[in-house]
Each structure stands twice: as structure tokens, then as C-alpha cells.
Amino acid sequence: MSRIDIHHHMFPTSINKAGLSEKVGWRTPPENLPWTPDISLRTMDKLNIQTAVLSLPAGLPPGPAGEDNRTAARSFNEYAARICSDHPGRFGFFACLPNLSDTQGVLTEIAHGLDGLKAWGVAMSSSYGDAAEAKYIGDDAFDPIWEELDRRAAVVFLHGAQMPSSTPYPHPYLGIPVTEVPNETFKAAAHLVVTGKKRRWPNVRIILAHLGGSTPFLAPRVAALSRHMGCPLSPEEIVEDFKTFYYDMALSSHETTLTAMRAFVGDDRLLFGTDFPAVSTDTVEWYTKNADEFFAGDRDKLERVMCRNATELLRL
């Protein structure tokens, strides 16, 4: 059985992935650096992954809005397109975007990425900007971008930003990617829901990384408490809007989590993902084995989660 890996990163040498990881309390497996497509292909072949959808780590391209940021996004996207061209059938990609505060730059890159380079969607970070200046992606300032994505019925891959907490992470084993990134995904998803943006732009098909982080478990909390705080949506509407996301299984597959997701959204909105090469092949194998065993009793559902849901979503 072949798989489509919806959550697979590329690490161009220029981003200095080892240095980026060290800053946030993570260690990228040294055997995966410097990254090349061949490193991914070896793991893909081992795990029967036919196609991987490439994306940059969240927060890239770096820097404030401006010409340098636009140029970096264009360069990264053309690099991804070359990888796909060099390995037909093995890779697709989600186009990266300039800083979302650069509305015109983002709209231009959406057109170039989707129309010119044939990207399969776009990748977004949960927020843009630093510290008190950061804005989550449901901010009104970003409405023109969502309007264009809705017009195109585009796929958006949403990944939590590597934002530090207000307190230090509690232990070297619990760095920002382990503890904070999943919660950033949840916060961005919740922001889209309670502001009404998720239902305002219903044609955009949004994938939440890592089963949405804490989303499935906190959605009922948001439903009642946000209503109490003045959200015009009813608790039932809020929960229903959370169910309209797609959820990738990268670094999240376990009997406990998959049982919860089956109850929350069913199998049709689950997508296989690995987060390779940010993690080792052994780590990917452990999560993949968990998923295979969970769905082992129903071959049709296993094939749907591993491949067919992605094929339908991406219209391959």
C-alpha cells in the first residue's frame, strides 16, 4: 500500500536548520543534514511513501515584510518546483509566502506559486511578527489574502510557529517544538473559528499539522467559554467549524489520539504525515506503525487515511 506524506519538510542549506533547531530546543537528526531529496527518498522508499508534499519549516522565509522577504519566498518556491521536476511523481509542494503583512507581495506569490509553479497549495505559519507585534492568521489585516485563497478554493497547510512561551520551556527534553508548536496550531485554528473567518471563507481547505495540536481536546472548551466572552457563534456552531479542518497525523499517531480524532471528525479528514526530515526515520516508523495497527481492522479506512483522503483533497 502506497502513502502520500502531506507533512514533509525541505531544508535548503541556506536556512541553517541545525542552528535554527538549537535556538528552540530541538536537535534535527544529524544524518538528515545537510538535507537533499535523496535523504527523503530513502526513507520514503522504506515506508512505501509514494509522494511527499514539501514545505518549509514554519516562520520561513524570515525577516520583516519587504523586498528581501519577497525574494526569499520566490527563491524557495522555485527550488521546491525544481525538486518536483527532477523527481516526477515523488514530490509535490506547498508554496511558502512572504510575511502576511505584505498583502501585495503575498497575493503575487500565491499567483506565481499556484499558477506558475503548480504548487499544490500554500503553507502558512500560525502567526506573523514578533512578540507583542505578532498577529494570528485570522487577523482582519489578512482578509484580502483569505479572500483570494477562498476564490481559488486553495489548500492551506497550517503549521504552528516556533513561538517561545512567556516562561522558559520546562526541560531540555521539552523544547519549543515539543510543547509550544502544537498549541500555536490550536490557537491559530481557534482564532479562525471564533472570529467567524473559518465559515466566512468556506472554500479554503485548511490542514492542521500534528492533529491540530490540542485542538480536538480544547474545541469544546472554546465553544462554551468563547460564547460566554461574547462570540456571536453558538457553542454548536463553534464545534462544527472546528470539524471542517483537515488534520494531519505527523508525530501524533497513537491509539489514544486516533480514537479521539475518529470520534471528533471521523476518518475522512485524517491525512498521513511524517514531519521528516525534522525527525529520524526510526521516529517516523514508530508513528506509522501505530497508525497501521490502529486501522488494521479495516483495509478501506487504512487506505483512505494513508492515501485517498490526500488524493481527493489535493485533486491529484
CSV table of C-alpha atoms in Angstrom, one decimal:
chain,number,residue,atom,x,y,z
A,1,MET,CA,0.0,0.0,0.0
A,2,SER,CA,1.4,3.4,-1.0
A,3,ARG,CA,1.2,6.5,1.1
A,4,ILE,CA,1.1,10.2,0.5
A,5,ASP,CA,3.0,12.2,3.1
A,6,ILE,CA,1.2,15.5,3.5
A,7,HIS,CA,3.7,16.9,6.0
A,8,HIS,CA,7.3,16.6,4.8
A,9,HIS,CA,9.8,19.4,5.1
A,10,MET,CA,12.6,20.6,2.9
A,11,PHE,CA,15.7,22.2,4.4
A,12,PRO,CA,17.6,24.3,1.9
A,13,THR,CA,21.2,24.7,3.1
A,14,SER,CA,20.7,28.5,3.3
A,15,ILE,CA,18.4,28.2,6.3
A,16,ASN,CA,21.0,26.6,8.6
A,17,LYS,CA,18.5,24.1,10.0
A,18,ALA,CA,20.8,22.9,12.7
A,19,GLY,CA,21.2,26.4,14.0
A,20,LEU,CA,17.5,27.2,13.9
A,21,SER,CA,16.7,24.0,15.8
A,22,GLU,CA,19.3,24.7,18.5
A,23,LYS,CA,17.7,28.1,19.2
A,24,VAL,CA,14.3,26.5,20.0
A,25,GLY,CA,15.5,23.4,22.0
A,26,TRP,CA,15.4,20.8,19.2
A,27,ARG,CA,18.0,18.6,17.6
A,28,THR,CA,17.5,17.8,14.0
A,29,PRO,CA,18.9,14.3,13.3
A,30,PRO,CA,22.4,14.8,12.1
A,31,GLU,CA,22.1,12.1,9.5
A,32,ASN,CA,19.4,14.3,7.8
A,33,LEU,CA,21.7,17.2,7.4
A,34,PRO,CA,22.7,18.7,5.1
A,35,TRP,CA,19.4,17.7,3.6
A,36,THR,CA,19.0,16.6,0.0
A,37,PRO,CA,16.0,15.0,-1.8
A,38,ASP,CA,17.8,11.7,-1.8
A,39,ILE,CA,17.7,11.6,2.0
A,40,SER,CA,14.0,11.9,1.9
A,41,LEU,CA,13.6,9.3,-0.9
A,42,ARG,CA,15.5,6.7,1.1
A,43,THR,CA,13.0,7.0,4.0
A,44,MET,CA,10.1,7.3,1.6
A,45,ASP,CA,11.0,4.1,-0.1
A,46,LYS,CA,11.5,2.3,3.2
A,47,LEU,CA,8.0,3.3,4.3
A,48,ASN,CA,6.2,2.9,1.0
A,49,ILE,CA,5.6,6.6,0.7
A,50,GLN,CA,4.9,7.2,-3.0
A,51,THR,CA,4.7,11.0,-2.8
A,52,ALA,CA,5.8,13.6,-0.2
A,53,VAL,CA,4.4,17.2,-0.1
A,54,LEU,CA,7.3,19.5,0.7
A,55,SER,CA,7.0,22.6,2.8
A,56,LEU,CA,9.5,24.9,4.6
A,57,PRO,CA,9.6,25.0,8.4
A,58,ALA,CA,7.1,27.5,9.9
A,59,GLY,CA,8.5,31.0,10.1
A,60,LEU,CA,10.3,30.9,6.8
A,61,PRO,CA,11.2,32.9,4.9
A,62,PRO,CA,12.5,35.0,7.8
A,63,GLY,CA,12.5,38.7,8.4
A,64,PRO,CA,10.0,41.6,8.1
A,65,ALA,CA,7.9,42.4,5.1
A,66,GLY,CA,10.0,43.9,2.3
A,67,GLU,CA,11.8,43.1,-0.9
A,68,ASP,CA,14.3,40.7,0.7
A,69,ASN,CA,11.4,38.7,2.2
A,70,ARG,CA,9.6,38.5,-1.2
A,71,THR,CA,12.8,37.5,-3.0
A,72,ALA,CA,13.5,34.7,-0.4
A,73,ALA,CA,10.0,33.3,-0.8
A,74,ARG,CA,10.3,33.3,-4.6
A,75,SER,CA,13.7,31.6,-4.4
A,76,PHE,CA,12.5,28.9,-2.0
A,77,ASN,CA,9.4,28.2,-4.2
A,78,GLU,CA,11.4,27.8,-7.3
A,79,TYR,CA,13.8,25.5,-5.5
A,80,ALA,CA,10.9,23.3,-4.5
A,81,ALA,CA,9.5,23.3,-8.0
A,82,ARG,CA,12.8,22.1,-9.4
A,83,ILE,CA,12.9,19.2,-6.9
A,84,CYS,CA,9.4,18.2,-8.1
A,85,SER,CA,10.5,18.4,-11.7
A,86,ASP,CA,13.6,16.4,-11.1
A,87,HIS,CA,11.7,13.6,-9.3
A,88,PRO,CA,8.3,13.4,-11.1
A,89,GLY,CA,5.6,11.6,-9.1
A,90,ARG,CA,7.7,11.6,-5.8
A,91,PHE,CA,7.3,15.2,-4.6
A,92,GLY,CA,4.7,18.0,-4.6
A,93,PHE,CA,5.0,21.2,-2.6
A,94,PHE,CA,3.1,23.8,-0.7
A,95,ALA,CA,4.3,27.3,-1.7
A,96,CYS,CA,5.7,29.5,1.1
A,97,LEU,CA,4.5,33.0,1.3
A,98,PRO,CA,6.1,36.4,2.2
A,99,ASN,CA,5.2,37.9,5.6
A,100,LEU,CA,1.4,38.1,5.5
A,101,SER,CA,1.6,41.8,6.4
A,102,ASP,CA,2.9,42.3,2.8
A,103,THR,CA,-0.5,41.9,1.2
A,104,GLN,CA,0.5,42.6,-2.4
A,105,GLY,CA,3.6,40.5,-2.1
A,106,VAL,CA,1.6,37.6,-0.8
A,107,LEU,CA,-1.0,37.8,-3.5
A,108,THR,CA,1.7,38.0,-6.1
A,109,GLU,CA,3.4,34.9,-4.7
A,110,ILE,CA,0.1,33.0,-4.4
A,111,ALA,CA,-0.4,33.5,-8.1
A,112,HIS,CA,3.1,32.6,-9.0
A,113,GLY,CA,3.2,29.6,-6.8
A,114,LEU,CA,-0.2,28.1,-7.7
A,115,ASP,CA,-0.4,29.1,-11.4
A,116,GLY,CA,3.2,29.4,-12.5
A,117,LEU,CA,4.9,26.7,-10.4
A,118,LYS,CA,1.9,24.4,-9.9
A,119,ALA,CA,2.2,24.2,-6.2
A,120,TRP,CA,-0.5,22.0,-4.5
A,121,GLY,CA,-1.4,24.7,-2.0
A,122,VAL,CA,0.3,27.2,0.3
A,123,ALA,CA,1.9,26.9,3.7
A,124,MET,CA,1.2,29.3,6.5
A,125,SER,CA,2.6,29.8,10.0
A,126,SER,CA,0.1,30.3,12.8
A,127,SER,CA,1.2,33.9,13.3
A,128,TYR,CA,3.4,36.5,11.8
A,129,GLY,CA,5.5,39.1,13.6
A,130,ASP,CA,7.4,39.0,16.8
A,131,ALA,CA,6.3,39.3,20.5
A,132,ALA,CA,3.6,41.9,21.0
A,133,GLU,CA,3.5,42.7,17.3
A,134,ALA,CA,2.6,39.2,16.3
A,135,LYS,CA,-0.8,38.7,14.5
A,136,TYR,CA,-2.5,35.4,14.2
A,137,ILE,CA,-3.7,34.5,10.7
A,138,GLY,CA,-7.4,35.3,11.4
A,139,ASP,CA,-6.5,39.0,11.9
A,140,ASP,CA,-8.6,41.4,9.8
A,141,ALA,CA,-5.5,42.7,8.2
A,142,PHE,CA,-5.1,39.4,6.3
A,143,ASP,CA,-8.7,39.3,4.9
A,144,PRO,CA,-7.6,40.1,1.3
A,145,ILE,CA,-5.3,37.1,1.4
A,146,TRP,CA,-8.1,34.8,2.6
A,147,GLU,CA,-10.5,36.2,0.1
A,148,GLU,CA,-8.1,35.2,-2.7
A,149,LEU,CA,-7.5,31.8,-1.3
A,150,ASP,CA,-11.2,31.3,-1.0
A,151,ARG,CA,-11.7,32.4,-4.6
A,152,ARG,CA,-9.2,29.7,-5.6
A,153,ALA,CA,-10.6,27.0,-3.2
A,154,ALA,CA,-6.9,26.7,-2.3
A,155,VAL,CA,-5.4,24.2,0.2
A,156,VAL,CA,-3.6,25.8,3.1
A,157,PHE,CA,-1.2,23.8,5.3
A,158,LEU,CA,-1.2,25.4,8.7
A,159,HIS,CA,1.8,24.8,11.0
A,160,GLY,CA,2.3,26.2,14.4
A,161,ALA,CA,5.0,28.9,14.8
A,162,GLN,CA,8.0,28.2,17.0
A,163,MET,CA,7.0,30.9,19.5
A,164,PRO,CA,8.5,30.8,22.9
A,165,SER,CA,6.2,30.7,25.9
A,166,SER,CA,6.2,33.6,28.5
A,167,THR,CA,8.2,31.1,30.7
A,168,PRO,CA,11.2,29.0,29.7
A,169,TYR,CA,10.4,25.6,28.4
A,170,PRO,CA,10.5,23.2,31.4
A,171,HIS,CA,13.3,20.8,30.5
A,172,PRO,CA,15.7,20.2,27.6
A,173,TYR,CA,13.5,17.2,26.7
A,174,LEU,CA,10.6,19.6,26.3
A,175,GLY,CA,11.7,22.3,23.9
A,176,ILE,CA,9.5,24.6,21.9
A,177,PRO,CA,8.8,22.2,19.1
A,178,VAL,CA,7.6,19.6,21.6
A,179,THR,CA,5.4,21.7,23.8
A,180,GLU,CA,4.6,25.1,22.1
A,181,VAL,CA,4.3,24.4,18.4
A,182,PRO,CA,1.2,22.2,18.7
A,183,ASN,CA,-0.5,24.8,20.9
A,184,GLU,CA,0.3,27.5,18.4
A,185,THR,CA,-1.6,25.5,15.7
A,186,PHE,CA,-4.5,25.2,18.1
A,187,LYS,CA,-4.5,29.0,18.8
A,188,ALA,CA,-4.5,29.8,15.1
A,189,ALA,CA,-7.3,27.4,14.3
A,190,ALA,CA,-9.4,28.7,17.2
A,191,HIS,CA,-8.8,32.3,16.1
A,192,LEU,CA,-10.1,31.5,12.6
A,193,VAL,CA,-13.2,29.8,14.2
A,194,VAL,CA,-14.2,32.3,16.8
A,195,THR,CA,-13.7,35.3,14.5
A,196,GLY,CA,-16.0,33.7,12.0
A,197,LYS,CA,-13.3,33.6,9.4
A,198,LYS,CA,-13.5,29.8,9.0
A,199,ARG,CA,-17.1,30.0,7.9
A,200,ARG,CA,-16.6,33.2,6.0
A,201,TRP,CA,-14.1,31.6,3.7
A,202,PRO,CA,-15.6,28.1,3.4
A,203,ASN,CA,-13.9,27.2,0.1
A,204,VAL,CA,-10.4,27.3,1.7
A,205,ARG,CA,-9.3,23.8,2.7
A,206,ILE,CA,-7.1,24.0,5.7
A,207,ILE,CA,-4.9,21.3,7.0
A,208,LEU,CA,-3.8,21.5,10.7
A,209,ALA,CA,-0.4,20.0,11.4
A,210,HIS,CA,0.0,17.3,14.2
A,211,LEU,CA,-3.7,16.5,14.5
A,212,GLY,CA,-4.2,20.2,15.3
A,213,GLY,CA,-2.1,20.0,18.4
A,214,SER,CA,-4.5,20.4,21.3
A,215,THR,CA,-7.5,21.4,19.1
A,216,PRO,CA,-9.6,18.2,19.4
A,217,PHE,CA,-9.4,18.4,23.2
A,218,LEU,CA,-9.9,22.1,23.6
A,219,ALA,CA,-12.5,22.7,21.0
A,220,PRO,CA,-15.4,22.1,23.5
A,221,ARG,CA,-13.7,24.5,25.9
A,222,VAL,CA,-13.5,27.2,23.3
A,223,ALA,CA,-17.1,26.5,22.3
A,224,ALA,CA,-18.7,27.4,25.6
A,225,LEU,CA,-16.2,29.9,27.0
A,226,SER,CA,-15.7,32.0,23.9
A,227,ARG,CA,-19.5,32.2,23.6
A,228,HIS,CA,-19.5,33.4,27.3
A,229,MET,CA,-17.0,36.1,26.3
A,230,GLY,CA,-19.2,37.4,23.5
A,231,CYS,CA,-18.5,35.2,20.4
A,232,PRO,CA,-21.7,35.5,18.3
A,233,LEU,CA,-21.4,31.8,17.3
A,234,SER,CA,-23.2,29.3,19.3
A,235,PRO,CA,-21.2,26.5,21.0
A,236,GLU,CA,-22.6,24.1,18.5
A,237,GLU,CA,-21.5,26.3,15.6
A,238,ILE,CA,-18.0,26.6,17.0
A,239,VAL,CA,-17.6,22.9,17.4
A,240,GLU,CA,-18.9,22.3,13.9
A,241,ASP,CA,-16.4,24.8,12.4
A,242,PHE,CA,-13.6,23.0,14.2
A,243,LYS,CA,-14.7,19.9,12.4
A,244,THR,CA,-14.3,21.5,9.0
A,245,PHE,CA,-10.5,21.4,9.2
A,246,TYR,CA,-8.3,18.6,7.9
A,247,TYR,CA,-5.9,17.0,10.4
A,248,ASP,CA,-2.5,15.6,9.6
A,249,MET,CA,-1.2,12.7,11.7
A,250,ALA,CA,2.5,13.7,11.8
A,251,LEU,CA,4.2,12.9,15.1
A,252,SER,CA,0.7,12.2,16.6
A,253,SER,CA,-0.5,8.7,15.7
A,254,HIS,CA,-1.4,6.6,18.7
A,255,GLU,CA,-4.4,4.6,19.7
A,256,THR,CA,-5.4,7.4,22.2
A,257,THR,CA,-5.2,10.3,19.8
A,258,LEU,CA,-6.6,8.4,16.8
A,259,THR,CA,-9.6,7.2,18.8
A,260,ALA,CA,-10.3,10.8,19.8
A,261,MET,CA,-10.0,12.0,16.2
A,262,ARG,CA,-12.3,9.3,15.0
A,263,ALA,CA,-14.9,10.5,17.4
A,264,PHE,CA,-14.3,14.2,16.6
A,265,VAL,CA,-14.1,14.3,12.8
A,266,GLY,CA,-14.1,10.7,11.5
A,267,ASP,CA,-11.6,9.1,9.2
A,268,ASP,CA,-12.3,11.2,6.1
A,269,ARG,CA,-10.4,14.3,7.4
A,270,LEU,CA,-7.3,12.5,8.6
A,271,LEU,CA,-4.1,12.7,6.5
A,272,PHE,CA,-0.9,10.7,6.8
A,273,GLY,CA,2.2,12.9,7.5
A,274,THR,CA,5.6,12.3,8.9
A,275,ASP,CA,7.4,15.6,9.7
A,276,PHE,CA,10.6,14.1,8.1
A,277,PRO,CA,13.4,15.1,8.0
A,278,ALA,CA,12.9,17.1,11.2
A,279,VAL,CA,12.8,13.7,12.9
A,280,SER,CA,14.6,10.4,12.4
A,281,THR,CA,13.4,7.5,10.2
A,282,ASP,CA,13.0,5.4,13.4
A,283,THR,CA,10.6,8.1,14.9
A,284,VAL,CA,8.6,8.1,11.7
A,285,GLU,CA,8.4,4.3,11.7
A,286,TRP,CA,7.1,4.3,15.2
A,287,TYR,CA,4.2,6.6,14.4
A,288,THR,CA,3.5,4.9,11.1
A,289,LYS,CA,3.3,1.5,12.9
A,290,ASN,CA,0.9,2.9,15.4
A,291,ALA,CA,-1.4,4.2,12.6
A,292,ASP,CA,-1.2,0.9,10.6
A,293,GLU,CA,-2.1,-1.1,13.7
A,294,PHE,CA,-5.0,1.2,14.6
A,295,PHE,CA,-6.6,0.9,11.2
A,296,ALA,CA,-5.6,-2.7,10.6
A,297,GLY,CA,-9.1,-4.0,11.0
A,298,ASP,CA,-10.4,-2.0,8.1
A,299,ARG,CA,-8.3,-2.0,4.9
A,300,ASP,CA,-10.5,0.6,3.2
A,301,LYS,CA,-10.1,3.1,6.0
A,302,LEU,CA,-6.4,2.5,6.2
A,303,GLU,CA,-6.0,3.2,2.5
A,304,ARG,CA,-8.2,6.3,2.8
A,305,VAL,CA,-6.1,7.8,5.6
A,306,MET,CA,-2.8,6.8,4.1
A,307,CYS,CA,-3.6,7.9,0.5
A,308,ARG,CA,-7.1,8.5,-0.8
A,309,ASN,CA,-8.0,11.4,1.5
A,310,ALA,CA,-5.0,13.3,0.3
A,311,THR,CA,-5.6,12.4,-3.3
A,312,GLU,CA,-9.1,13.8,-3.1
A,313,LEU,CA,-8.1,16.9,-1.1
A,314,LEU,CA,-5.3,17.8,-3.5
A,315,ARG,CA,-7.3,16.7,-6.5
A,316,LEU,CA,-4.5,14.6,-7.8
